[in-house]
PDB file of C-alpha atoms in Angstrom:
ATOM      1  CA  UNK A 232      39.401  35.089  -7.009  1.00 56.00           C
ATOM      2  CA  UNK A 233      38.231  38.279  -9.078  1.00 60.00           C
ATOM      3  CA  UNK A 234      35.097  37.937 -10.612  1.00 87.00           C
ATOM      4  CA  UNK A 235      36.032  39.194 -13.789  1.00 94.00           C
ATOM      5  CA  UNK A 236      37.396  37.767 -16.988  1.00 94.00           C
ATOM      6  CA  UNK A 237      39.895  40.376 -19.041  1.00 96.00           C
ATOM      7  CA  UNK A 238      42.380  39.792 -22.222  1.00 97.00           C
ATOM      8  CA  UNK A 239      45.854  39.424 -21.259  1.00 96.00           C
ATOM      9  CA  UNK A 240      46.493  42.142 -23.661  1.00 97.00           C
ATOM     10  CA  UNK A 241      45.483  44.228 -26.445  1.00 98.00           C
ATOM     11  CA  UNK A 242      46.993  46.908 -29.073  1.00 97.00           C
ATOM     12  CA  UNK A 243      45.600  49.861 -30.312  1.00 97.00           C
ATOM     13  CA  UNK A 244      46.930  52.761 -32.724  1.00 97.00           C
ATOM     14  CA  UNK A 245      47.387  56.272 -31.172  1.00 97.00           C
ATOM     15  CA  UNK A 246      44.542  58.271 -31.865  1.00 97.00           C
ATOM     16  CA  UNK A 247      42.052  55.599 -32.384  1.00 97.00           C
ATOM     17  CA  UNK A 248      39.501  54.010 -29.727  1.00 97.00           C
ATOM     18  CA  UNK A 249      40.782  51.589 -27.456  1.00 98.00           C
ATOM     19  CA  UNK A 250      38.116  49.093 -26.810  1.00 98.00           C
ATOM     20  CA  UNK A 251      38.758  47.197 -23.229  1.00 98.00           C
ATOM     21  CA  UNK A 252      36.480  44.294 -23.231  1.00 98.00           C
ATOM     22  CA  UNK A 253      35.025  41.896 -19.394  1.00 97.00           C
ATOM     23  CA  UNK A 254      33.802  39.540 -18.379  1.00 96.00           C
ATOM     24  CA  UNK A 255      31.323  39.567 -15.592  1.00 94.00           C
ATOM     25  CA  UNK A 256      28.889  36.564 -15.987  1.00 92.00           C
ATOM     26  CA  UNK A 257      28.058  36.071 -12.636  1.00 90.00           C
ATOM     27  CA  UNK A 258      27.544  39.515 -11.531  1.00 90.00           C
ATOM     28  CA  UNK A 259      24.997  40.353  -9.009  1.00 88.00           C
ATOM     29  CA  UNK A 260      22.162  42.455  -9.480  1.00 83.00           C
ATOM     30  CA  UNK A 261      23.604  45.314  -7.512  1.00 87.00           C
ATOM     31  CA  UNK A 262      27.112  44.715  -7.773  1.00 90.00           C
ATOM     32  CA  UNK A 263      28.733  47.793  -9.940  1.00 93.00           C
ATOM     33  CA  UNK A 264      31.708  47.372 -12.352  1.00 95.00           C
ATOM     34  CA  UNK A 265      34.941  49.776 -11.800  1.00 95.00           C
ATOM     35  CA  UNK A 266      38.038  50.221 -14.350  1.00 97.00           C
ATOM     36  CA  UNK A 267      41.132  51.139 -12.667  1.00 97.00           C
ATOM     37  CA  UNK A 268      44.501  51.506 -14.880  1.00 97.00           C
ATOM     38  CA  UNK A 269      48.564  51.619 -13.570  1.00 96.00           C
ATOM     39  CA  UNK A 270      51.076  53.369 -16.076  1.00 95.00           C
ATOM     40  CA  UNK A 271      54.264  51.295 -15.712  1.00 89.00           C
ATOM     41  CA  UNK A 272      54.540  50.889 -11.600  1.00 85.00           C
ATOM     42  CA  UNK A 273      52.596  54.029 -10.052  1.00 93.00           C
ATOM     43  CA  UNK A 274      49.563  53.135  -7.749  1.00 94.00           C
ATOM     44  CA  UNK A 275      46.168  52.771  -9.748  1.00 95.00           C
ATOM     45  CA  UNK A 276      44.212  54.854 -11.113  1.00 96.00           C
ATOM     46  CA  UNK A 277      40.770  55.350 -11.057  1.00 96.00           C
ATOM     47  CA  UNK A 278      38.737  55.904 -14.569  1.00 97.00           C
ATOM     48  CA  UNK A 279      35.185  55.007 -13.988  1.00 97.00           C
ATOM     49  CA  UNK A 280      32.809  53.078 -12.651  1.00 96.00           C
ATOM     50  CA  UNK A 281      28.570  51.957 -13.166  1.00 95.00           C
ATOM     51  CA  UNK A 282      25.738  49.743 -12.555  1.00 94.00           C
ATOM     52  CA  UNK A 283      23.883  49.529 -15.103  1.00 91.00           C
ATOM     53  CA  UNK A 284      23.381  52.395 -17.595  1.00 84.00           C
ATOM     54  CA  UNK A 285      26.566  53.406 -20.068  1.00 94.00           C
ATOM     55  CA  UNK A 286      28.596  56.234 -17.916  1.00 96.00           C
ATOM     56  CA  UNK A 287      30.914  58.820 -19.497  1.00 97.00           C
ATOM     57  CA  UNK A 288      33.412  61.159 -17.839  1.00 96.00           C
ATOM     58  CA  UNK A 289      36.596  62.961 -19.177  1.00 95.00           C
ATOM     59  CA  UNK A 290      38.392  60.001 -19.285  1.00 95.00           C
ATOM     60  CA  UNK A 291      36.405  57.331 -21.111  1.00 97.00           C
ATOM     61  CA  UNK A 292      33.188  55.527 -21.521  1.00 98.00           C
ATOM     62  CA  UNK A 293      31.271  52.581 -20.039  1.00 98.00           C
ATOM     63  CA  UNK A 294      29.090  50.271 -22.036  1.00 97.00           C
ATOM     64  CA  UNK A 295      27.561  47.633 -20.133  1.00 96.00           C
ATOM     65  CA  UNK A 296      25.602  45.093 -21.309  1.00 95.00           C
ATOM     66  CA  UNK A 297      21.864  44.557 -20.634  1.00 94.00           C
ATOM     67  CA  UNK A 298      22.464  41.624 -19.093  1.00 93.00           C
ATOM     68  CA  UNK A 299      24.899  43.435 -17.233  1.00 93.00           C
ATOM     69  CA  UNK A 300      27.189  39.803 -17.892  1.00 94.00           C
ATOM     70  CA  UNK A 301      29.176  41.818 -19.393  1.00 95.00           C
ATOM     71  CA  UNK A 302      30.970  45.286 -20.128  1.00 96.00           C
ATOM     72  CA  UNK A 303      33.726  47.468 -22.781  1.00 98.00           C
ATOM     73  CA  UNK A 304      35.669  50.634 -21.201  1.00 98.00           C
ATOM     74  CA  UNK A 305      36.441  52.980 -24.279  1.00 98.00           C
ATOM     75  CA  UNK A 306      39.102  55.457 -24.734  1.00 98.00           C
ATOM     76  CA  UNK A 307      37.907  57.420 -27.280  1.00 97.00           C
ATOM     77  CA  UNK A 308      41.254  58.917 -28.906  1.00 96.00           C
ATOM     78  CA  UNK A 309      43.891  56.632 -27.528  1.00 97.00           C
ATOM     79  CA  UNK A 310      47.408  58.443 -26.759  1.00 97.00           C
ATOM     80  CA  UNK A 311      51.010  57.210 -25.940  1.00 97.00           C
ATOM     81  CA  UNK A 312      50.067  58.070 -22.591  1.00 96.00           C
ATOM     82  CA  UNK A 313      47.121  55.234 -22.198  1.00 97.00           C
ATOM     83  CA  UNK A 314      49.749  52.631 -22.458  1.00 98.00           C
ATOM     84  CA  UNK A 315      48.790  51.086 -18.773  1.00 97.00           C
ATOM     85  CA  UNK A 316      47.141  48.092 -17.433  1.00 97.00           C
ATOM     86  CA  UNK A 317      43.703  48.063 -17.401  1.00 98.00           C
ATOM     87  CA  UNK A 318      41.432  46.414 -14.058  1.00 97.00           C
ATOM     88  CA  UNK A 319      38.017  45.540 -13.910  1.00 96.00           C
ATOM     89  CA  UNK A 320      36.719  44.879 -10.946  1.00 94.00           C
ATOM     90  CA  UNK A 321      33.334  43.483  -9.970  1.00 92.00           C
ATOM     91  CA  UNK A 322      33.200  44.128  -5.473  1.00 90.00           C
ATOM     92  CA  UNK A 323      31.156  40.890  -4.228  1.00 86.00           C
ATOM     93  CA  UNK A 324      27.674  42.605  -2.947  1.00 83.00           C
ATOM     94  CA  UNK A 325      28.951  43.384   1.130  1.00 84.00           C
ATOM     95  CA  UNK A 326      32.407  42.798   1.345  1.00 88.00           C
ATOM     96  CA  UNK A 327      34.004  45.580   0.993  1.00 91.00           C
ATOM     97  CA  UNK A 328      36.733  44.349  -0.807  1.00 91.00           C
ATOM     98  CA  UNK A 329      38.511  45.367  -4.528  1.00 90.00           C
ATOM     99  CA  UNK A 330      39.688  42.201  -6.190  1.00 89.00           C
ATOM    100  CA  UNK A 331      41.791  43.244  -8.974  1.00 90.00           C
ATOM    101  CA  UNK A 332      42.944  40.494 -10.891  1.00 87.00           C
ATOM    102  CA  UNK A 333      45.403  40.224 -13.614  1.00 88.00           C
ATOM    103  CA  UNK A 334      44.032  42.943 -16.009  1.00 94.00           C
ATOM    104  CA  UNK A 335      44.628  43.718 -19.706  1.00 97.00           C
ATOM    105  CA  UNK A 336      47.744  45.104 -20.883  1.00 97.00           C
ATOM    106  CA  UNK A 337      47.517  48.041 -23.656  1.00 98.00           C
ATOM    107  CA  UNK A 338      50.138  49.005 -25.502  1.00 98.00           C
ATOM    108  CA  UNK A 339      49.552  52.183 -27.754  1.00 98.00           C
ATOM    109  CA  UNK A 340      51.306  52.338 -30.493  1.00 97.00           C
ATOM    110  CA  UNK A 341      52.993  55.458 -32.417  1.00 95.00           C
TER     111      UNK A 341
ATOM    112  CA  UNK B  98      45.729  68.220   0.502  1.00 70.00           C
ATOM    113  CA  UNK B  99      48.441  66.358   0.241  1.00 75.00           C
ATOM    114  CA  UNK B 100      46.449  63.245  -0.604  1.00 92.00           C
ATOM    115  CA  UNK B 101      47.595  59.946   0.162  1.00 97.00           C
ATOM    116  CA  UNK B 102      51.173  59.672   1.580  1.00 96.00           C
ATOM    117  CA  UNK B 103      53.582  56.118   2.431  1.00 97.00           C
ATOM    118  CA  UNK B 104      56.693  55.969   4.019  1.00 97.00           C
ATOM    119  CA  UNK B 105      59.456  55.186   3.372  1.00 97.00           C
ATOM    120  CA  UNK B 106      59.426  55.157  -0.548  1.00 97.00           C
ATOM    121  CA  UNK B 107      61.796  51.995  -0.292  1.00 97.00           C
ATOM    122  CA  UNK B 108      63.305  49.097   2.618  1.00 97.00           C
ATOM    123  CA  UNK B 109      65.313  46.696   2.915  1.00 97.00           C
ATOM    124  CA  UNK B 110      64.581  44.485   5.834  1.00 97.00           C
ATOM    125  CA  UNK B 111      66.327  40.858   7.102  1.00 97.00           C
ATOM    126  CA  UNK B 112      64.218  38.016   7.476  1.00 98.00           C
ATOM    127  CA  UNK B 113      62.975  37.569  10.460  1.00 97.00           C
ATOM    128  CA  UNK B 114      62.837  41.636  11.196  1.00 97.00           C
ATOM    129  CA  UNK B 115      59.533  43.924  11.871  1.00 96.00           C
ATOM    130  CA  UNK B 116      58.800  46.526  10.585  1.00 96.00           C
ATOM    131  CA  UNK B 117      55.511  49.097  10.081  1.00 98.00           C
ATOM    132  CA  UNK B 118      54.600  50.807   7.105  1.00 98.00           C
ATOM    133  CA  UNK B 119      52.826  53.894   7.314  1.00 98.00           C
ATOM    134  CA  UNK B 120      50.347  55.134   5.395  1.00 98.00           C
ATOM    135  CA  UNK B 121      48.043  58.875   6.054  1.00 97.00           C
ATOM    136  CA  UNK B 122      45.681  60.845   4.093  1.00 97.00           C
ATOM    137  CA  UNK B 123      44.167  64.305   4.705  1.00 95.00           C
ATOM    138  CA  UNK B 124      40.388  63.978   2.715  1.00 96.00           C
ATOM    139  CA  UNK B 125      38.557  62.613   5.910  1.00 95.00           C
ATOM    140  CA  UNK B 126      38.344  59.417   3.740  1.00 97.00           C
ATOM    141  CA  UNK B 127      36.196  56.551   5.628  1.00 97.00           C
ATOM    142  CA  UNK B 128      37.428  53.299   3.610  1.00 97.00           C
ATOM    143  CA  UNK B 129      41.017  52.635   3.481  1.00 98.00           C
ATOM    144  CA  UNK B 130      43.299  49.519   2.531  1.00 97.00           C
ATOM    145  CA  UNK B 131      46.421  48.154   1.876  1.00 98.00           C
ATOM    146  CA  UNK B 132      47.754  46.418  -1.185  1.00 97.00           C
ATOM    147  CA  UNK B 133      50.481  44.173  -2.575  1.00 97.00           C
ATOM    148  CA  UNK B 134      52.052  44.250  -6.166  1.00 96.00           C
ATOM    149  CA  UNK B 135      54.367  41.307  -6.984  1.00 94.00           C
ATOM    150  CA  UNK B 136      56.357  41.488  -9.975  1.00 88.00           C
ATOM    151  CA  UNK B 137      54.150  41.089 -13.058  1.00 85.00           C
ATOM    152  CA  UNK B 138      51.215  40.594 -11.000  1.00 89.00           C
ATOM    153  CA  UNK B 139      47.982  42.551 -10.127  1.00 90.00           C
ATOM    154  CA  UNK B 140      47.388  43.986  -6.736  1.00 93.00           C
ATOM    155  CA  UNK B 141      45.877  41.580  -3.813  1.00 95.00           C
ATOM    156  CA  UNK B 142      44.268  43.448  -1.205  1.00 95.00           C
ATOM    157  CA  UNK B 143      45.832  42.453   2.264  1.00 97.00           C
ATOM    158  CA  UNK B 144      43.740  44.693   4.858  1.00 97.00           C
ATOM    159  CA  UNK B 145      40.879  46.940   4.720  1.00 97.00           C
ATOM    160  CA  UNK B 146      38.953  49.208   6.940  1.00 97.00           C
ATOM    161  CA  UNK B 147      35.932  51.183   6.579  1.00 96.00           C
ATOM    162  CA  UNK B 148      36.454  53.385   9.531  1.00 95.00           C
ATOM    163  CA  UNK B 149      38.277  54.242  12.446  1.00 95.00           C
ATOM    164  CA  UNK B 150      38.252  51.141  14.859  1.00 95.00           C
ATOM    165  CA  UNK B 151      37.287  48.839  11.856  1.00 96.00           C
ATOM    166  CA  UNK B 152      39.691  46.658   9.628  1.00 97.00           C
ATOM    167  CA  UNK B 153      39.012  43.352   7.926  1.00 96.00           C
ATOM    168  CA  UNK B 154      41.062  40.974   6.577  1.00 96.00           C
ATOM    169  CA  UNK B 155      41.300  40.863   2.486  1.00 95.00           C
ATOM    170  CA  UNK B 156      43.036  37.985   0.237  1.00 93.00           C
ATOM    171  CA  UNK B 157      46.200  37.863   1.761  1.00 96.00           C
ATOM    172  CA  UNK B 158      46.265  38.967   5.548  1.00 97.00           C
ATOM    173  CA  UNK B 159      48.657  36.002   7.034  1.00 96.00           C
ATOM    174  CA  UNK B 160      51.684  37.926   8.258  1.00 96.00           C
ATOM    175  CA  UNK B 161      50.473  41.141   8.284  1.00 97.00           C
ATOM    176  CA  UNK B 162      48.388  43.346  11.206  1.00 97.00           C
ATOM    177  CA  UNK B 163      46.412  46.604  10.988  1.00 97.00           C
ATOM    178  CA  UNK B 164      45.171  49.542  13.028  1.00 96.00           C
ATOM    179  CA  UNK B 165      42.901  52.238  12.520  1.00 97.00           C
ATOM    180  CA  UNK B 166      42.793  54.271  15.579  1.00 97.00           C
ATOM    181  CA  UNK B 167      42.005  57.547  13.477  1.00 96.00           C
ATOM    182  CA  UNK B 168      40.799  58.184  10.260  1.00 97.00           C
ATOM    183  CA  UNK B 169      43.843  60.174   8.583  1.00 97.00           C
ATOM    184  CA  UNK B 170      46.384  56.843   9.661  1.00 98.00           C
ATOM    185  CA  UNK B 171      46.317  53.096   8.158  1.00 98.00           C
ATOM    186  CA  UNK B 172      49.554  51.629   9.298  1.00 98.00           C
ATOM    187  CA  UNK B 173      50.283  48.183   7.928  1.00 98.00           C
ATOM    188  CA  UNK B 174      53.068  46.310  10.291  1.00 98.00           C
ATOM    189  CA  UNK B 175      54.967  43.485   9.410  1.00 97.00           C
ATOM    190  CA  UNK B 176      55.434  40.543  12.209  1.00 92.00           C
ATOM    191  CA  UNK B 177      58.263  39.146  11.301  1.00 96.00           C
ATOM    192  CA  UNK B 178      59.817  39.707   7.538  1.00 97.00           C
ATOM    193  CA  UNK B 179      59.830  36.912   5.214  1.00 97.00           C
ATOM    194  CA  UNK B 180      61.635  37.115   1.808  1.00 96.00           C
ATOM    195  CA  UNK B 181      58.207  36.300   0.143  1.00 96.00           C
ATOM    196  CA  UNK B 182      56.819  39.545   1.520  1.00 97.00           C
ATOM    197  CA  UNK B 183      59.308  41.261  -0.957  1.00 97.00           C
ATOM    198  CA  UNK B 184      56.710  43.073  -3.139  1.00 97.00           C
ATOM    199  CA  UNK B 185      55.838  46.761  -3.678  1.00 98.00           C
ATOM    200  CA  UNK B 186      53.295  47.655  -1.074  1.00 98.00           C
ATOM    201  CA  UNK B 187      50.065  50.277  -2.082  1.00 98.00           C
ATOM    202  CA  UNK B 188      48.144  52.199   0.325  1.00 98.00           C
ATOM    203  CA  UNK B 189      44.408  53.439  -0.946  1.00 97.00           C
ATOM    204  CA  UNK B 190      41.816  55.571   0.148  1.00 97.00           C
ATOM    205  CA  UNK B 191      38.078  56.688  -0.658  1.00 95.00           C
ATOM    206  CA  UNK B 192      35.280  58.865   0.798  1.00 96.00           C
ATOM    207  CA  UNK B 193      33.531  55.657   1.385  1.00 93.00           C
ATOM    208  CA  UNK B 194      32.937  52.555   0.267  1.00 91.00           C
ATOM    209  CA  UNK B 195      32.333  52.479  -3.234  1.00 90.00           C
ATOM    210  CA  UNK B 196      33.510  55.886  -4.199  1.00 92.00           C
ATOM    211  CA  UNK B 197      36.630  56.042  -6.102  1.00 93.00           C
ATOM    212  CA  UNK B 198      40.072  55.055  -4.905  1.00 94.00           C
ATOM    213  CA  UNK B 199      43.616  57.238  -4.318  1.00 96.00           C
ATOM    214  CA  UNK B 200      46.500  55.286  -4.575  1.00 96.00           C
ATOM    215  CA  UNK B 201      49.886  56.772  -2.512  1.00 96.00           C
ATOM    216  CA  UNK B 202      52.814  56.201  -4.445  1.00 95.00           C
ATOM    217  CA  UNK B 203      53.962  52.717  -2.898  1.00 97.00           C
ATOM    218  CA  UNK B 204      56.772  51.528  -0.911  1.00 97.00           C
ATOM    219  CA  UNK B 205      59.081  49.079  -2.571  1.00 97.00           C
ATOM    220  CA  UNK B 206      59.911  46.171   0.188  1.00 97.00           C
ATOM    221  CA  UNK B 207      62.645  43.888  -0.008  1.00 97.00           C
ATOM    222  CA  UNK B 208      63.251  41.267   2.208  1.00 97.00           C
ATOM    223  CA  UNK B 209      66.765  39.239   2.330  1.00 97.00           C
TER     224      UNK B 209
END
């Protein structure tokens, strides 16, 4: 089972942030946190991933928690075109293996 | 680079058929796998490897077998086709472990 707990889904207004809460609580301490997304039924994408300190690239931002239980992937100015569903994923410590899990559904809306 | 490529794009198979899906890539990626998407569901990872020679099974390996005899090809076969294996099928690749993921573009599997 994935380790991670996500919304079913959220809404958010075009142009404002889109804040994309999990659920880690029993994340290990070198276990990392990835967001993927899919738009409608293309393979997923990736967006970013981190360990411990907040990351930012061109495509969003990742707060985690200090407790690292924890974490919130921001779009900053949410477009039509974020409409997807959103994965965390936690990888168990040495298995080599992406769980994905159900993920949260945004909708952006016009 | 053509990045991550599956054929075909779609199949129809009868139950009881075999069948392989291939899957290639051209970055010298290390850590490859192979997914399944079920209507409305997420993806469950059926077989991974992190190199050529190694694979691994993932959540759902039972009626499915891998190879890995070079790095650029991840071919997933099917045994023997059951309609529950209907499902659209993702192929992924990454430098190595860890590093970020390329999906190919899926191949849409139905099973009668």
């Amino acid at each position: 089972d994935a380790k991670t707990t996500q919304p079913t889904s959220m809404d958010c207004a075009e142009g404002r942030a889109a804040n994309l809460p999990c659920n880690h609580s029993t994340i290990s301490g070198n276990e990392y946190v990835y967001w993927y997304r899919q738009i409608h039924s293309q393979g997923p994408q990736y967006i970013i991933h981190g360990l411990k300190n907040n990351e930012t690239n061109e495509m969003a931002s990742l707060i985690i928690t200090e407790d690292r239980k924890s974490s919130t992937l921001i779009l900053p100015h949410a477009t039509l075109r974020d409409t997807a569903v959103y994965y965390c994923i936690v990888p168990t410590s040495g298995t080599y293996k992406y769980i994905f899990g159900t993920g949260t559904r945004l909708k952006v809306l016009a | 680079n053509a990045g991550v490529t599956q054929t075909p794009k779609f199949q129809v198979l009868k139950t009881g058929q075999s069948m392989t899906l291939q899957c290639a890539q051209d970055m010298n990626h290390e850590y490859m796998s192979w997914y399944r998407q079920d209507p409305g569901m997420g993806l469950r990872l059926i077989h991974y490897s992190v190199g050529a020679g190694i694979t691994d099974q993932g959540e759902v390996p039972n009626g499915y077998n891998v190879s890995r005899s070079t790095t650029e090809d991840f071919p997933l076969r099917l045994l023997s086709a059951a309609p529950s294996q209907t499902s659209v099928y993702f192929c992924a690749s990454s430098y190595k472990w860890g590093y970020e993921q390329y999906f190919g573009p899926g191949t849409r599997l139905t099973v009668t």
